[in-house]
PDB file of N, CA and C in Angstrom:
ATOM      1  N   UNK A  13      -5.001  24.186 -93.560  1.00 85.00           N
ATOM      2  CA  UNK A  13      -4.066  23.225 -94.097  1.00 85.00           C
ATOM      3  C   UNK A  13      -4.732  21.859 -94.086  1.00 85.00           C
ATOM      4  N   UNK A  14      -4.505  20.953 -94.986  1.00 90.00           N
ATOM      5  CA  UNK A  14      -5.417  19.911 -95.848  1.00 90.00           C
ATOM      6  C   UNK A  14      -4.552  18.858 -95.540  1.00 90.00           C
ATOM      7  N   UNK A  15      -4.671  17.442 -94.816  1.00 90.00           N
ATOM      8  CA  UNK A  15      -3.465  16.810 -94.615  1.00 90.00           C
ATOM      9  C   UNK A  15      -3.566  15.500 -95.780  1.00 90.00           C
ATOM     10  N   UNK A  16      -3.142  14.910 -96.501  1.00 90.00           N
ATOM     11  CA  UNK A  16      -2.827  13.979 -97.502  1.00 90.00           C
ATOM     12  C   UNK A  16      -1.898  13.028 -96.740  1.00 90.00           C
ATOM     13  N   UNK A  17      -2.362  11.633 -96.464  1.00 89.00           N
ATOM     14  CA  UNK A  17      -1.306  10.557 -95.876  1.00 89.00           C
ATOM     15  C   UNK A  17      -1.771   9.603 -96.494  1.00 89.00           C
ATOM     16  N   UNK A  18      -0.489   9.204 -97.609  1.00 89.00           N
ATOM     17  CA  UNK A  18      -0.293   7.647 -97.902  1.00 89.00           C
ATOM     18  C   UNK A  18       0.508   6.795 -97.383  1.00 89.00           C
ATOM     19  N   UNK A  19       0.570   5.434 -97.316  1.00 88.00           N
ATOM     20  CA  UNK A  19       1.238   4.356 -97.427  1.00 88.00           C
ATOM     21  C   UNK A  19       1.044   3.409 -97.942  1.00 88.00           C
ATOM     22  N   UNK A  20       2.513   2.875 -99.176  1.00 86.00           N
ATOM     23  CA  UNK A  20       2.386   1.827 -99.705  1.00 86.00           C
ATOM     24  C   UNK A  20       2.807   0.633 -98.591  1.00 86.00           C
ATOM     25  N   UNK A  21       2.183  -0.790 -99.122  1.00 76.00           N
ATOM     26  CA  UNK A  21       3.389  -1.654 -98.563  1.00 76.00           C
ATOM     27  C   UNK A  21       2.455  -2.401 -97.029  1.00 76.00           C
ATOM     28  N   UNK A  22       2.387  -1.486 -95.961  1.00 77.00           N
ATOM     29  CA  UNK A  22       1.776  -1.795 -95.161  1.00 77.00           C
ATOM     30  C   UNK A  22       0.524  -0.931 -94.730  1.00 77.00           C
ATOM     31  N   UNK A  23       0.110  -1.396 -93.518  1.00 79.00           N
ATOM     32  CA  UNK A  23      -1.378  -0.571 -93.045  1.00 79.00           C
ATOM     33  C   UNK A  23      -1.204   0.087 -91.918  1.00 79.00           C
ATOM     34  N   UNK A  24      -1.722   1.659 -92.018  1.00 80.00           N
ATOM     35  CA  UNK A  24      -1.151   2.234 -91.242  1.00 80.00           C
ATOM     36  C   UNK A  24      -2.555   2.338 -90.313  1.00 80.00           C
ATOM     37  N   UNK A  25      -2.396   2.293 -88.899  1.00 85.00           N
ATOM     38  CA  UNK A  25      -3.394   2.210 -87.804  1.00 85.00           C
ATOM     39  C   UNK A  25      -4.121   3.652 -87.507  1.00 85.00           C
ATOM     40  N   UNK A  26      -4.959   3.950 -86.571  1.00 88.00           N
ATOM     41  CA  UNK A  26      -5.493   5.470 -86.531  1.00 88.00           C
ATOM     42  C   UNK A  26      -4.317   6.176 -85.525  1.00 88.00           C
ATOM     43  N   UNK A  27      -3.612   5.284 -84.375  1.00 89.00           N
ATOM     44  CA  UNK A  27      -2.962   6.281 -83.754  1.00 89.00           C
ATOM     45  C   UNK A  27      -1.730   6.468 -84.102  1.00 89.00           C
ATOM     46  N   UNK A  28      -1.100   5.401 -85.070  1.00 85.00           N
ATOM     47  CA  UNK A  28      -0.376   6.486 -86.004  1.00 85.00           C
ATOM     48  C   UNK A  28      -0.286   7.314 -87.225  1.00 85.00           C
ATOM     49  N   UNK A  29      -1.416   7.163 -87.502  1.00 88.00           N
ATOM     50  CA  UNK A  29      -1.701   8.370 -88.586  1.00 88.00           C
ATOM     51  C   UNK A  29      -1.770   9.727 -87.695  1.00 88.00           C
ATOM     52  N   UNK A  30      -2.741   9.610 -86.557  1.00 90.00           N
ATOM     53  CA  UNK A  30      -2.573  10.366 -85.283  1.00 90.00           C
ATOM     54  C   UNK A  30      -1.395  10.974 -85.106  1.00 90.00           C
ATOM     55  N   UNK A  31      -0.531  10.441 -85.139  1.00 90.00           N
ATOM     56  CA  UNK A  31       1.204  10.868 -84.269  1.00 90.00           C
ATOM     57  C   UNK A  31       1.536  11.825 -85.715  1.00 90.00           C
ATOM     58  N   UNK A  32       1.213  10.784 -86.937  1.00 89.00           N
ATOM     59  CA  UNK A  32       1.984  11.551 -87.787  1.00 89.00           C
ATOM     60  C   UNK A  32       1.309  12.874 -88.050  1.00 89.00           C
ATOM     61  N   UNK A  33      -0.063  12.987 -88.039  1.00 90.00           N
ATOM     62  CA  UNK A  33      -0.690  14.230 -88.633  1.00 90.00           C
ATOM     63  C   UNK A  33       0.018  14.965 -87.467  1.00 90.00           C
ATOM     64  N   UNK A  34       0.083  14.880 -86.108  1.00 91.00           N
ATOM     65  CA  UNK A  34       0.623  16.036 -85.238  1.00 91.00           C
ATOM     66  C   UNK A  34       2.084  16.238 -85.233  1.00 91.00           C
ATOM     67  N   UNK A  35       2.847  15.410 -85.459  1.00 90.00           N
ATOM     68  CA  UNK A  35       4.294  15.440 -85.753  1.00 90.00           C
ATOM     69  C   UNK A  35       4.580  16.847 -87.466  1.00 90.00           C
ATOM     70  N   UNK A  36       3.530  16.488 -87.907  1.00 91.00           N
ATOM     71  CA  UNK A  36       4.004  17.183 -89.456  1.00 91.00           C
ATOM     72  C   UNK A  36       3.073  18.865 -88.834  1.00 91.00           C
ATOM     73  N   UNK A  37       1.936  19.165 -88.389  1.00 90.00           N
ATOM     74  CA  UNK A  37       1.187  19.870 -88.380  1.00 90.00           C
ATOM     75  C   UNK A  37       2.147  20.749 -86.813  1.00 90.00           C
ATOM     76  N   UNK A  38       2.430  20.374 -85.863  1.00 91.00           N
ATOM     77  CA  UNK A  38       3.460  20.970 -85.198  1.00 91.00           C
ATOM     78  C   UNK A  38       4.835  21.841 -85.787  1.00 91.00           C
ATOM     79  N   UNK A  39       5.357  21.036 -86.422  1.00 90.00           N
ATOM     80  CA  UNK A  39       6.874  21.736 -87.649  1.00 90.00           C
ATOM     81  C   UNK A  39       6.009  22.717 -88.059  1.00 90.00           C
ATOM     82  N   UNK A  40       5.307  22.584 -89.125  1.00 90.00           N
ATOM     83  CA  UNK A  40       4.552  23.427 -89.864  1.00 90.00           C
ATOM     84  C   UNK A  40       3.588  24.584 -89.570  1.00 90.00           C
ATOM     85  N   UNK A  41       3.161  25.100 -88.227  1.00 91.00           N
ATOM     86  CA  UNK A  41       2.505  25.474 -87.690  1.00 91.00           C
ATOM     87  C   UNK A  41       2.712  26.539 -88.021  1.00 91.00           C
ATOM     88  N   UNK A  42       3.982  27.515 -88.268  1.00 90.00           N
ATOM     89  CA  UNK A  42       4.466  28.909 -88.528  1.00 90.00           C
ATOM     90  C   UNK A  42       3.759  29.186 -89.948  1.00 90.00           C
ATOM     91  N   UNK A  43       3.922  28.218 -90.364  1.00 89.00           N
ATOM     92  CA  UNK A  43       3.037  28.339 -91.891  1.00 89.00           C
ATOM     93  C   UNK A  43       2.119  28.081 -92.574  1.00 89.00           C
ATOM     94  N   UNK A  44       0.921  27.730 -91.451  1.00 89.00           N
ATOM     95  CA  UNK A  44      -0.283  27.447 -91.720  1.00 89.00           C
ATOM     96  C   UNK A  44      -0.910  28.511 -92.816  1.00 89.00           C
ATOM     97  N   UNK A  45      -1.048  29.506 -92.586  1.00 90.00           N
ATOM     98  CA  UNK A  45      -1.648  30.911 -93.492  1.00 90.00           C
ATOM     99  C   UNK A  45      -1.399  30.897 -94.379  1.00 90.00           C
ATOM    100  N   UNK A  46       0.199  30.061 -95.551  1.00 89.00           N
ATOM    101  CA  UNK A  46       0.492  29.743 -96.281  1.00 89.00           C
ATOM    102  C   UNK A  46       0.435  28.571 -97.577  1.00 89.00           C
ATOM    103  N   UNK A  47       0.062  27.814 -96.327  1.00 92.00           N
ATOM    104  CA  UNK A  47      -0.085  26.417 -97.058  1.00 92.00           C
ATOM    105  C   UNK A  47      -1.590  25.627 -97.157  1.00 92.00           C
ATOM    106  N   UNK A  48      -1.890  25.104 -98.797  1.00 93.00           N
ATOM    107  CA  UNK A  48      -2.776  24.550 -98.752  1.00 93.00           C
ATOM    108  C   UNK A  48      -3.522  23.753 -98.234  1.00 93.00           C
ATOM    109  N   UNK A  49      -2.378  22.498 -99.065  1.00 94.00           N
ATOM    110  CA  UNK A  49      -2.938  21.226 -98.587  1.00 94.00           C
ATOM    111  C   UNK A  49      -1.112  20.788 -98.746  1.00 94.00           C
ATOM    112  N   UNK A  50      -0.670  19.821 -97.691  1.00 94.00           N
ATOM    113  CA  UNK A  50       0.269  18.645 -97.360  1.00 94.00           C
ATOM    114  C   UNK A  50       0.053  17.468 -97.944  1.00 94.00           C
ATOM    115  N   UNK A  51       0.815  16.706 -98.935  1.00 95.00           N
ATOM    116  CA  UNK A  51       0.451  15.310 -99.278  1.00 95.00           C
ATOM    117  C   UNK A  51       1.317  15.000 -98.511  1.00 95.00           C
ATOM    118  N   UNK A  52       1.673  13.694 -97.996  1.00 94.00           N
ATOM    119  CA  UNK A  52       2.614  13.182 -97.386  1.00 94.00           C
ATOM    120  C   UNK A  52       2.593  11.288 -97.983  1.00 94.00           C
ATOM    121  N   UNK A  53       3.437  10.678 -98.799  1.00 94.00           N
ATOM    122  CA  UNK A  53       3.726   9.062 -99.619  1.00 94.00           C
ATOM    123  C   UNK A  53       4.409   8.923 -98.886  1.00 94.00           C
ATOM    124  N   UNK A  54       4.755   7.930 -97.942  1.00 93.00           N
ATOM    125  CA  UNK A  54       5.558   7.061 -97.396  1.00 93.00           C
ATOM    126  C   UNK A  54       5.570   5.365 -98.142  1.00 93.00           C
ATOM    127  N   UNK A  55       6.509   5.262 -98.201  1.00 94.00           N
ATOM    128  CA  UNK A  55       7.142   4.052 -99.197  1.00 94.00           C
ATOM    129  C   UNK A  55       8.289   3.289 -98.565  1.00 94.00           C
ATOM    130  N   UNK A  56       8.300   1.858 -98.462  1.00 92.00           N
ATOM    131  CA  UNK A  56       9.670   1.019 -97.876  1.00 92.00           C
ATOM    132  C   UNK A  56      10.879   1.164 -99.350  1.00 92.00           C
ATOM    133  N   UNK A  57      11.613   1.490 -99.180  1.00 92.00           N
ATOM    134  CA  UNK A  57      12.733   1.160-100.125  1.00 92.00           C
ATOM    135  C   UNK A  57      13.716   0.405 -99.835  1.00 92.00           C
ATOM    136  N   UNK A  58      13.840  -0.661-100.969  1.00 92.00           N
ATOM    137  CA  UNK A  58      15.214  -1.613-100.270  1.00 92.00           C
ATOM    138  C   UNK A  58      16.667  -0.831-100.884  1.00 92.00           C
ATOM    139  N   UNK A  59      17.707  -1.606 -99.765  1.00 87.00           N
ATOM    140  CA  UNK A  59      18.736  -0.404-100.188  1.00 87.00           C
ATOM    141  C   UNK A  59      20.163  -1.781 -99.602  1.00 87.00           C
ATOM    142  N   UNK A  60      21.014  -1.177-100.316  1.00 88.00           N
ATOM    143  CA  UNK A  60      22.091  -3.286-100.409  1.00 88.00           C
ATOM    144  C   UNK A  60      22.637  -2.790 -99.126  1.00 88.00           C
ATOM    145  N   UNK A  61      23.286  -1.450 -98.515  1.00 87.00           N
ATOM    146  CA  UNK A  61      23.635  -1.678 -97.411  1.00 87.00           C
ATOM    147  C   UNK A  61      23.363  -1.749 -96.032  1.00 87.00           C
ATOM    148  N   UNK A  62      22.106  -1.122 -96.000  1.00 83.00           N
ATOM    149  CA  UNK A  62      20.813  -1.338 -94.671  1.00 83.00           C
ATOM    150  C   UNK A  62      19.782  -1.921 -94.701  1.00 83.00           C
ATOM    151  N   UNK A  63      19.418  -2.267 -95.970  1.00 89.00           N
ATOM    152  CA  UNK A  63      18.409  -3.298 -96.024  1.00 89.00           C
ATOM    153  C   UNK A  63      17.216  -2.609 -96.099  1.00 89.00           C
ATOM    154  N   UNK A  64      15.975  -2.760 -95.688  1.00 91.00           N
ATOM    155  CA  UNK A  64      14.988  -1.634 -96.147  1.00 91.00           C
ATOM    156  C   UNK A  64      14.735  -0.107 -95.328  1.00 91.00           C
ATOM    157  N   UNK A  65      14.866   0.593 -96.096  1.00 94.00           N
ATOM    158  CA  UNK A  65      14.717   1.931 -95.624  1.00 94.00           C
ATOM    159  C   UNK A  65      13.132   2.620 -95.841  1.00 94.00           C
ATOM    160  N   UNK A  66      12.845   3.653 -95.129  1.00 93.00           N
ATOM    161  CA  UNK A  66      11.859   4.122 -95.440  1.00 93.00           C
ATOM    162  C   UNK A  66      11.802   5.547 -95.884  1.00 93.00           C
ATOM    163  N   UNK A  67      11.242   5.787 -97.243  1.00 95.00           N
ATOM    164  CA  UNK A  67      11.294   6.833 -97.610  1.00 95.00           C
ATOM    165  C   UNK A  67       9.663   7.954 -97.150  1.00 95.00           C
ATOM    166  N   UNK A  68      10.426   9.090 -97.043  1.00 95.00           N
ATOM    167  CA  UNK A  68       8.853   9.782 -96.925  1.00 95.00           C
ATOM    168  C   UNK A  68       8.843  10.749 -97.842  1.00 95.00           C
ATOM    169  N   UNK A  69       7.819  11.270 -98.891  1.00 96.00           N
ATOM    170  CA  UNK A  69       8.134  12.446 -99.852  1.00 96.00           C
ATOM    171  C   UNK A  69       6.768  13.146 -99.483  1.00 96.00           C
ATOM    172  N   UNK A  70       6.600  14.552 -99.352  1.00 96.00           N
ATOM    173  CA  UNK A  70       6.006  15.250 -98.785  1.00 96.00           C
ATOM    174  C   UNK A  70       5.567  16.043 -99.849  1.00 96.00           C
ATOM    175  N   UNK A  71       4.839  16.671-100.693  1.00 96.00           N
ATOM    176  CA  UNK A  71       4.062  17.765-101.428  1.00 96.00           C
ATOM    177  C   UNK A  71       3.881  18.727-100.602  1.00 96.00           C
ATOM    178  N   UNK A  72       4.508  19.932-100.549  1.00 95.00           N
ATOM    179  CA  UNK A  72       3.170  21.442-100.199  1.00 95.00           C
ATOM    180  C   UNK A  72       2.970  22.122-100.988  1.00 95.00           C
ATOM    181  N   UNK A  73       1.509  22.433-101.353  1.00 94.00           N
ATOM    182  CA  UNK A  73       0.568  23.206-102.222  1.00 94.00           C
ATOM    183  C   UNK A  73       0.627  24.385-102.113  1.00 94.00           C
ATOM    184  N   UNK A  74       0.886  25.278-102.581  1.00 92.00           N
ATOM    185  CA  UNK A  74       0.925  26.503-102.285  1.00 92.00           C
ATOM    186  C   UNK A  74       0.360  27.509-102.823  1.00 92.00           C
ATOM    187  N   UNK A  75      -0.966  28.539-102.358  1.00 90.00           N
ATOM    188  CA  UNK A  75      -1.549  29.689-103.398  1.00 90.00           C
ATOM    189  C   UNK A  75      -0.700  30.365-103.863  1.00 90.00           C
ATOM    190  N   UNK A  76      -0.751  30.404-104.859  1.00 88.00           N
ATOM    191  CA  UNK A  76      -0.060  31.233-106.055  1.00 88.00           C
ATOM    192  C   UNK A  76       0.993  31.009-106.220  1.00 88.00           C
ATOM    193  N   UNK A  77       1.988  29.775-105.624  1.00 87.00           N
ATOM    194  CA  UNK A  77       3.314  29.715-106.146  1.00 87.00           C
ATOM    195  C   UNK A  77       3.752  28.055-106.413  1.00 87.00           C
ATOM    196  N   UNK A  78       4.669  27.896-106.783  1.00 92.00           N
ATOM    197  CA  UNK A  78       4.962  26.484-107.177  1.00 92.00           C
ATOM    198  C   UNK A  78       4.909  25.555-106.019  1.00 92.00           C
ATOM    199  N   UNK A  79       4.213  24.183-106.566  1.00 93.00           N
ATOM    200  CA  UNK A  79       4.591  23.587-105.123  1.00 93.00           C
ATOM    201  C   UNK A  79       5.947  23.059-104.756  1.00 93.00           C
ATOM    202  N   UNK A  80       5.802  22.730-103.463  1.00 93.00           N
ATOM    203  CA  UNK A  80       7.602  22.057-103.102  1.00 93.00           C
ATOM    204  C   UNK A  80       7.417  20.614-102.830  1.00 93.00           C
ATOM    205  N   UNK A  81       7.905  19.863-103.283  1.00 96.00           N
ATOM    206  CA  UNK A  81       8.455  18.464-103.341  1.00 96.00           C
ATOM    207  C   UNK A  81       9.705  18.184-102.758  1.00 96.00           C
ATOM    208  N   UNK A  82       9.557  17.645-101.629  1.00 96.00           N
ATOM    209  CA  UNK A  82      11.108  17.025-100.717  1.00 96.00           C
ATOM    210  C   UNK A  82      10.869  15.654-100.384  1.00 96.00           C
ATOM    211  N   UNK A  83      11.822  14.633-100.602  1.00 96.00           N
ATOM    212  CA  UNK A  83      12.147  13.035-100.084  1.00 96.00           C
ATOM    213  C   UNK A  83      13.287  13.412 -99.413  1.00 96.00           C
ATOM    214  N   UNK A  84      12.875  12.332 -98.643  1.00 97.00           N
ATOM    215  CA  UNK A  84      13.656  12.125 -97.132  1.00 97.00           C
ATOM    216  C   UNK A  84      13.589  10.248 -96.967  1.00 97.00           C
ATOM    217  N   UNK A  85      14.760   9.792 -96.817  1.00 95.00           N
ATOM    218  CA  UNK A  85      14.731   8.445 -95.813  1.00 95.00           C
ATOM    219  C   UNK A  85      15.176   8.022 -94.918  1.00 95.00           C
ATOM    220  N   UNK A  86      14.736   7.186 -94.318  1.00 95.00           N
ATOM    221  CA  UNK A  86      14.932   7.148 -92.666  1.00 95.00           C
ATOM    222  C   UNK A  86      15.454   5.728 -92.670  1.00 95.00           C
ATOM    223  N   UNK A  87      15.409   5.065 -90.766  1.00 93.00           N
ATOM    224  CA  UNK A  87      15.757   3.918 -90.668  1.00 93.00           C
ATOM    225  C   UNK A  87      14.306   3.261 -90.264  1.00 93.00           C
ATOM    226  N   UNK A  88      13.503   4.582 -89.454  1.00 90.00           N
ATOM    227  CA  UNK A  88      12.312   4.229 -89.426  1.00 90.00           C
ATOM    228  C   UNK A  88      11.223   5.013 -89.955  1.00 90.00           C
ATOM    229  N   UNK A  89       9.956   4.889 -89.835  1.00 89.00           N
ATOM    230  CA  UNK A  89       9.031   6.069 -89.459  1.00 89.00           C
ATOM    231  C   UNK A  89       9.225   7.350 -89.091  1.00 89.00           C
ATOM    232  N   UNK A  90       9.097   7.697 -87.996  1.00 90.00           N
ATOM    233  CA  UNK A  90       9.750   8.652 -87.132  1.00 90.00           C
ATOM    234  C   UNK A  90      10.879   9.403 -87.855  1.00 90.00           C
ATOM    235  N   UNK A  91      12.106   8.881 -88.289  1.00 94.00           N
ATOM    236  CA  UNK A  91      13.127   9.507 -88.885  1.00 94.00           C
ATOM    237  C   UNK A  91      12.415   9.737 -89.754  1.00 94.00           C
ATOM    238  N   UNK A  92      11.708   9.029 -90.657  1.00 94.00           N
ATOM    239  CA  UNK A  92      11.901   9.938 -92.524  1.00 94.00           C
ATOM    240  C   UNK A  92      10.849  10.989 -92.379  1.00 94.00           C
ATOM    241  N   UNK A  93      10.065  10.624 -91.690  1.00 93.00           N
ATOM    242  CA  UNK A  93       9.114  12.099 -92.064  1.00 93.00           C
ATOM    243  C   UNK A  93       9.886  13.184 -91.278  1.00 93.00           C
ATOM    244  N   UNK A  94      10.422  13.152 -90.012  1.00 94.00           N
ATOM    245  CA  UNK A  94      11.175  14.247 -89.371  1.00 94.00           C
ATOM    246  C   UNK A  94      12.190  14.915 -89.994  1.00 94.00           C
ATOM    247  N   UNK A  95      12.555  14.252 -90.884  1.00 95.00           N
ATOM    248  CA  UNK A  95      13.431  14.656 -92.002  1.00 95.00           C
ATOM    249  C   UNK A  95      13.107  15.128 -92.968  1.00 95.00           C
ATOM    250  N   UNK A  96      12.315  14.440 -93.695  1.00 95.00           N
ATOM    251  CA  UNK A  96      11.340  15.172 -94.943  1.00 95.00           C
ATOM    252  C   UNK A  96      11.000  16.344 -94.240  1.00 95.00           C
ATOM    253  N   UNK A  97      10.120  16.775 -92.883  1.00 94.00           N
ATOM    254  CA  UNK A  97       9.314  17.753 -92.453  1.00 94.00           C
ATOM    255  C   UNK A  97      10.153  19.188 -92.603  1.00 94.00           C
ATOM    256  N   UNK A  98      11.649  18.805 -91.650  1.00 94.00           N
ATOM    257  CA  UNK A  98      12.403  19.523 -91.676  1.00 94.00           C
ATOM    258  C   UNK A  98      13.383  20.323 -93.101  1.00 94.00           C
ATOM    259  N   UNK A  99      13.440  19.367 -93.898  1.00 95.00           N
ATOM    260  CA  UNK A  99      13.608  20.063 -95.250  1.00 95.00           C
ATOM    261  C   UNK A  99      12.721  20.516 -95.644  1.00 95.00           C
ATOM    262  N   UNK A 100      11.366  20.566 -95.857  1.00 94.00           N
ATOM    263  CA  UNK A 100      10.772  21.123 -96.408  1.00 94.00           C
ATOM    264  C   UNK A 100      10.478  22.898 -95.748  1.00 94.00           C
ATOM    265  N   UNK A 101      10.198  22.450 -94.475  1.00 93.00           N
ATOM    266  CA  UNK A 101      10.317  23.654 -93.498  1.00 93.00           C
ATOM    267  C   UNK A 101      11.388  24.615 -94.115  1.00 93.00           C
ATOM    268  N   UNK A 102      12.595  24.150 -94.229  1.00 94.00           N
ATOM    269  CA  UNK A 102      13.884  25.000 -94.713  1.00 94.00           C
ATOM    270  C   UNK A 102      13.544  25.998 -96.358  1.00 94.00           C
ATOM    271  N   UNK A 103      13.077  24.665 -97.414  1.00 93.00           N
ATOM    272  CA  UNK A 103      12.224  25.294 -98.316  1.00 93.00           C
ATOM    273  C   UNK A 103      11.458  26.291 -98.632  1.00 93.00           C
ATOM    274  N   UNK A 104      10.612  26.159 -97.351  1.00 91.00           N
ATOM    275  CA  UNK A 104       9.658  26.949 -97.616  1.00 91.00           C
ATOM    276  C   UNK A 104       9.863  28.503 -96.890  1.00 91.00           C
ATOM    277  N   UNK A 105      11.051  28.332 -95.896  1.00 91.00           N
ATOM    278  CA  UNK A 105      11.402  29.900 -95.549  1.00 91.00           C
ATOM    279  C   UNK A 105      11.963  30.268 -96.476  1.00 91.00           C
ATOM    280  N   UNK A 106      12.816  29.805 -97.306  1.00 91.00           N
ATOM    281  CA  UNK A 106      13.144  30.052 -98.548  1.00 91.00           C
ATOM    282  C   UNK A 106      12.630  30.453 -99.680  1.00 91.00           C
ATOM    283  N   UNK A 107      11.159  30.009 -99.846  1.00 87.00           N
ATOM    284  CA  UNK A 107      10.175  30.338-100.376  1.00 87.00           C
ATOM    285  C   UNK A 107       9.299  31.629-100.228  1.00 87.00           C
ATOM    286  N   UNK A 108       9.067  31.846 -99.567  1.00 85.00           N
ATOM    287  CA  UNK A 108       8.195  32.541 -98.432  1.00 85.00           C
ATOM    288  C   UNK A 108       9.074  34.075 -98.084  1.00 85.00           C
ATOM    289  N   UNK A 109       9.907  33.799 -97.536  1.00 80.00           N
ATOM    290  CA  UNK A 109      10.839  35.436 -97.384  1.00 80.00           C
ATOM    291  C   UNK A 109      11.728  36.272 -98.097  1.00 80.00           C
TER     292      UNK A 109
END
């Protein structure tokens, strides 16, 4: 499995790219044998009643079948990808069995 991490907006440091590659690669672990490569775009979105949110949208590549595309937003970091991770996870048993 191939990890893909963007961010617009700001600069992301090594130990949290760190946290995040093990935060996403932990969820995903059942389905390593499956999956290509992971993109992972994280993006600030402004929003009128919380003010900026953070979105995370996740790609998984998949041999021989369509890929899956899930967005998720959070209040922080931490939330949107745990969220994105977890839908996609749901996806892909869906996919998969």
């Amino acid at each position: 499995m191939k990890l893909n991490l963007r961010m617009t907006g700001k600069a992301i440091g090594s130990s949290a790219k760190a946290k995040v590659t093990k935060m996403i690669s932990e969820q995903l672990i059942k389905y390593v044998t499956n999956i290509r490569k992971v993109k992972v775009h994280i993006d600030d979105v402004p929003s009128k009643l919380h003010g900026t949110l953070t979105q995370c949208s996740i790609e998984v590549l998949l041999p021989g079948l369509p890929s899956i595309c899930v967005k998720a937003k959070g209040k922080n970091l931490a939330q949107a990808i745990s969220r994105a991770v977890s839908n996609s996870e749901t996806v892909l048993t869906q996919k998969l069995c």
